[in-house]
Amino acid sequence: MITGVKSPNRDCFVLVLILLVQLASPVLAQNNPRRGSMVGSVVDAITREALAGASVQIMGTNLGVQTDTTGRFKIESVPLGEYSVRASYVGYAALVKTDISAAAARPPEVEFALQPIPVEGRTITVTPEYFPRTTESQISVQSQSAEEIRRLPGGFEDVVRAVSILPGVGQAQPGRNDLIVRGGAPSENLYVIDDLEVPNINHFGTQGFAGGPLSFINLDFVRSTSFSSGGFGARYGDRLSSLLKLDLRDGRTDRLGGKATISSSQFGLNLEGPVRQRGSYILSARRSYLDFIFKAAGFSFVPEYWDFLGKTDYRLDRANSIRILGIGALDRTRFFNDTPDRRFDNSRVLGSNQNQAIGYASWEHLFKKGFATLTFGQTYTDFRYRQDDSLLNPVFRNNSSESETSLRGDLVLRPARRTTVSAGGQGRLGAINANLFAAPFVNSFGQDVAVDISRDTTAIKSSGYVQLTQGLSRLNLTGGMRFDYFNLIKDNFVASPRFSASYALTPTLNLNTAAGLYYQSPSYIWLLANPENGQLKFVGANQYIIGVDHVLWSDTRMSVEFYLKDYFDYPASTRQPYLVLANTGAGYGGRDEGFVSFGIDPLVSRGAGRSRGLEVLVQKKLSGIPCYGILAVSYGETRFRGVDGVMRPGSYDQRLIANLGGGYIFNEKWELSTKFRFATGSPYTPYNADGTQSPSAYNSVRLPANHSLDLRVDRRWNFAGWTMITYLDLQNVYNHKPHQVPRFNTRTHRVEENSGIGILPAIGISAEF
């Protein structure tokens, strides 16, 4: 699938709608209310206990209230615009939430989770308010609000793509969500939606990996995200590199509301409302119209997708609540083979049809010094891959399905003010089916490739953890142990110790460190695609991180971190001894790559590697100065060795990555934002004149550096009871087409330079009521 192509006709249609609204706005403004409201709650960040009597104030105004006995608050008669909101409570660190928009439609729901702070004599230890620190996550964690994600230029309002502006995160290809975190493969990233671990949250996802072209999570229902690029605690595992947690918001409880959206690539409709004054629901459906766009642009194939989301929450009483979530995604690729040229073009494309379903039911119980949760979950993906030659003869087929049913329980207890104990466990039952066929051929490295296999199996995974966090004056310590079991592999039980510490050198300067052992089970498809792969082990990595963070001003923070990851027992090919599966899984795959990402080669756990680097982050939050910005610079090196013992650069070894982004809010109507990205080229294997590739030259050449500048302009309209947002997003403003790995054309018998899309305008409009 190719993303990012826009239809001039479609964009013109959306532009006409925007112009009509602009012309009509003086008339509509006669019924324009100039004030809105805000609602929310204040709770203890550890026990989730409601904090009655907490102070909540809109900064820069004289508007503020105190929370009621349930920890809830409502601030009325708020002038329309963007605000920062501050919550405080005796014995807790005050917290500021930025990017809170008071609008005529839905009141923003502002959730505060305050951290308890030590009291030393009469002096209360001060914690920076704009940059809260959790007791569990001491290092390598960044949070993004839904508004920060929405307004990111070139981000397509995508929760995964927004992470790419953070330090340590690379992109294997522009326009895709194959995250490369501190040199790790796209398979090494974990997604968590509320309390449910899910294998992938992308349309047209790559089997066995966590990437794809775009996310199917509707940003309208995301409260915030938390991204850890390493060193995360013992609660989560089965991934080596990163953790992306998505916190979904609840629906509105005052009345029925909704939102309609149309952009350059999709349209959608949301609905939300109350459930018997004790809960709420949210519903959404979105459909792409890339099929219309691709047809108009003359492409030989068309990707289409739908996605759906439904969630309900219900409070049984003050101590008990339940949540139910369901997400579905339908992906289809249609080919047009009416001409020889189109048949040849399509012969180089690995088509993908997928059905994905995610769901959970969760119960939460609060008690005096903590809380407990129990979550029953289900994930399912049906994969249908196909690739034909130019005569429409089958080259590759993969009809597979992966289903997991899980039950998870977690307990968090605070026996003393600066002591937190957490423990939990999870069991997962998987039903896996794989039917793969590859017609015999010789790949560009001279290796015979063929597969014809049909297998199914039952997988059993289980895990458990215990973790203790202890505060000692200026020092915070967290230690934990995790256990994982997987029945389908050799040495199927592992233990993972984790440790982190943070020392406050001053109230605004902290020294942080983390170390731990991380394990990940081999992908299901790797185990079934070749009978010899059942002897694989858990893939392992030792992680070491040290850094400092310093609050320069109340709304500006700087951090510097050094990391080291030592990989061991990585699956490596015995047929292609230079190949480690850490170097696969990004992009669209197919015959050009020999289908190696599906694990069809005989694999052994003899691959190893090392990734190390330095990251610098400077971030300014939106405050009384109506601008925001981020500068993230990462320099790293990643190398892997296969069974031949030769250490080579990893396929995603981008040495230098720099991101600079920010924006300015002129008033309640207009906002301008921009993003610049620079990344040195990643390694690849060059082609010989006859179209072959030499193992001795594997990853020996680098692409030129890629860089781009994106601009975005947002315009808001507030009318009586509803709000409209329009935007113009210009990607790659100066038309620098990103360099991609060259391809060999079997028709012309020449190596073709390969590049992405240049300047790309996108227009969108949404109306919320």
Coordinates of N, CA and C in Angstrom, one line a residue, residues 159 193-194 201 215-222 246-251 269-272 281-286 306-312 324-329 356 358-360:
V159 N -1.7 8.7 16.3 CA -1.1 8.5 17.6 C 0.3 7.9 17.5
I193 N -3.7 -0.4 25.1 CA -4.9 0.5 25.0 C -5.6 0.3 26.4
D194 N -5.6 1.4 27.2 CA -6.1 1.3 28.6 C -5.2 0.2 29.3
I201 N -1.6 -1.7 16.1 CA -2.8 -0.8 16.1 C -2.8 0.0 14.7
S215 N -2.4 4.4 11.7 CA -3.1 3.8 12.9 C -4.6 3.8 12.7
F216 N -5.3 2.8 13.3 CA -6.7 2.8 13.3 C -7.4 3.3 14.6
I217 N -6.6 3.9 15.4 CA -7.1 4.4 16.7 C -7.6 5.9 16.4
N218 N -8.9 6.1 16.7 CA -9.5 7.5 16.5 C -9.0 8.4 17.5
L219 N -8.2 9.4 17.1 CA -7.6 10.4 18.0 C -8.7 11.1 18.8
D220 N -9.9 11.3 18.3 CA -10.9 12.0 19.0 C -11.3 11.4 20.4
F221 N -10.9 10.1 20.6 CA -11.3 9.5 21.8 C -10.0 9.1 22.6
V222 N -8.9 9.7 22.3 CA -7.7 9.6 23.1 C -7.5 10.7 24.0
L246 N -1.9 4.1 25.5 CA -3.0 5.0 25.0 C -4.1 5.0 26.1
D247 N -4.3 6.2 26.6 CA -5.4 6.4 27.6 C -6.6 7.0 26.9
L248 N -7.7 6.1 26.7 CA -8.9 6.6 26.0 C -9.8 7.3 27.0
R249 N -10.4 8.4 26.5 CA -11.3 9.2 27.4 C -12.6 8.6 27.4
D250 N -13.4 9.0 28.4 CA -14.8 8.6 28.5 C -15.7 9.5 27.6
G251 N -16.9 9.1 27.3 CA -17.8 9.9 26.6 C -18.4 11.0 27.5
L269 N -17.6 9.7 11.4 CA -18.6 10.2 12.3 C -18.5 9.6 13.6
N270 N -18.6 10.5 14.7 CA -18.5 10.1 16.1 C -19.8 10.4 16.7
L271 N -20.2 9.6 17.7 CA -21.3 9.9 18.6 C -20.9 9.5 20.0
E272 N -21.4 10.3 21.0 CA -21.2 10.0 22.4 C -22.3 10.6 23.2
Y281 N -21.0 6.5 26.8 CA -20.6 5.7 25.7 C -20.0 6.6 24.6
I282 N -19.1 5.9 23.7 CA -18.6 6.6 22.5 C -18.6 5.6 21.4
L283 N -18.9 6.1 20.2 CA -19.0 5.3 19.0 C -18.4 6.1 17.8
S284 N -17.7 5.4 17.0 CA -17.1 6.0 15.8 C -17.0 5.1 14.6
A285 N -17.1 5.6 13.4 CA -16.9 4.8 12.2 C -16.2 5.8 11.2
R286 N -15.1 5.2 10.6 CA -14.4 6.0 9.6 C -14.1 5.1 8.3
W306 N -11.8 0.5 6.5 CA -12.8 1.0 7.5 C -12.2 0.8 8.9
D307 N -12.6 1.6 9.8 CA -12.4 1.3 11.2 C -13.5 1.7 12.1
F308 N -13.7 1.0 13.2 CA -14.8 1.2 14.1 C -14.3 1.2 15.5
L309 N -14.9 2.0 16.4 CA -14.6 2.0 17.8 C -15.9 2.2 18.6
G310 N -16.0 1.4 19.7 CA -17.1 1.6 20.6 C -16.6 1.3 22.0
K311 N -17.0 2.2 23.0 CA -16.6 2.1 24.3 C -17.6 2.6 25.3
T312 N -17.8 1.9 26.4 CA -18.7 2.3 27.4 C -18.1 2.2 28.8
I324 N -16.0 -1.3 28.9 CA -16.0 -2.3 27.8 C -15.6 -1.6 26.5
L325 N -14.7 -2.2 25.8 CA -14.2 -1.6 24.5 C -14.2 -2.6 23.4
G326 N -14.5 -2.1 22.2 CA -14.4 -2.9 21.0 C -13.9 -2.0 19.9
I327 N -12.9 -2.5 19.1 CA -12.3 -1.9 18.0 C -12.2 -2.8 16.8
G328 N -12.6 -2.4 15.6 CA -12.5 -3.2 14.4 C -11.8 -2.5 13.3
A329 N -11.1 -3.2 12.5 CA -10.5 -2.6 11.3 C -10.6 -3.6 10.1
Q356 N -9.1 -7.0 11.6 CA -8.6 -7.0 12.9 C -9.7 -6.6 13.9
I358 N -10.3 -6.0 18.3 CA -9.7 -5.8 19.6 C -10.9 -5.6 20.6
G359 N -10.8 -6.2 21.7 CA -11.9 -5.9 22.7 C -11.5 -6.3 24.1
Y360 N -12.1 -5.6 25.1 CA -11.9 -6.0 26.5 C -13.1 -5.6 27.3

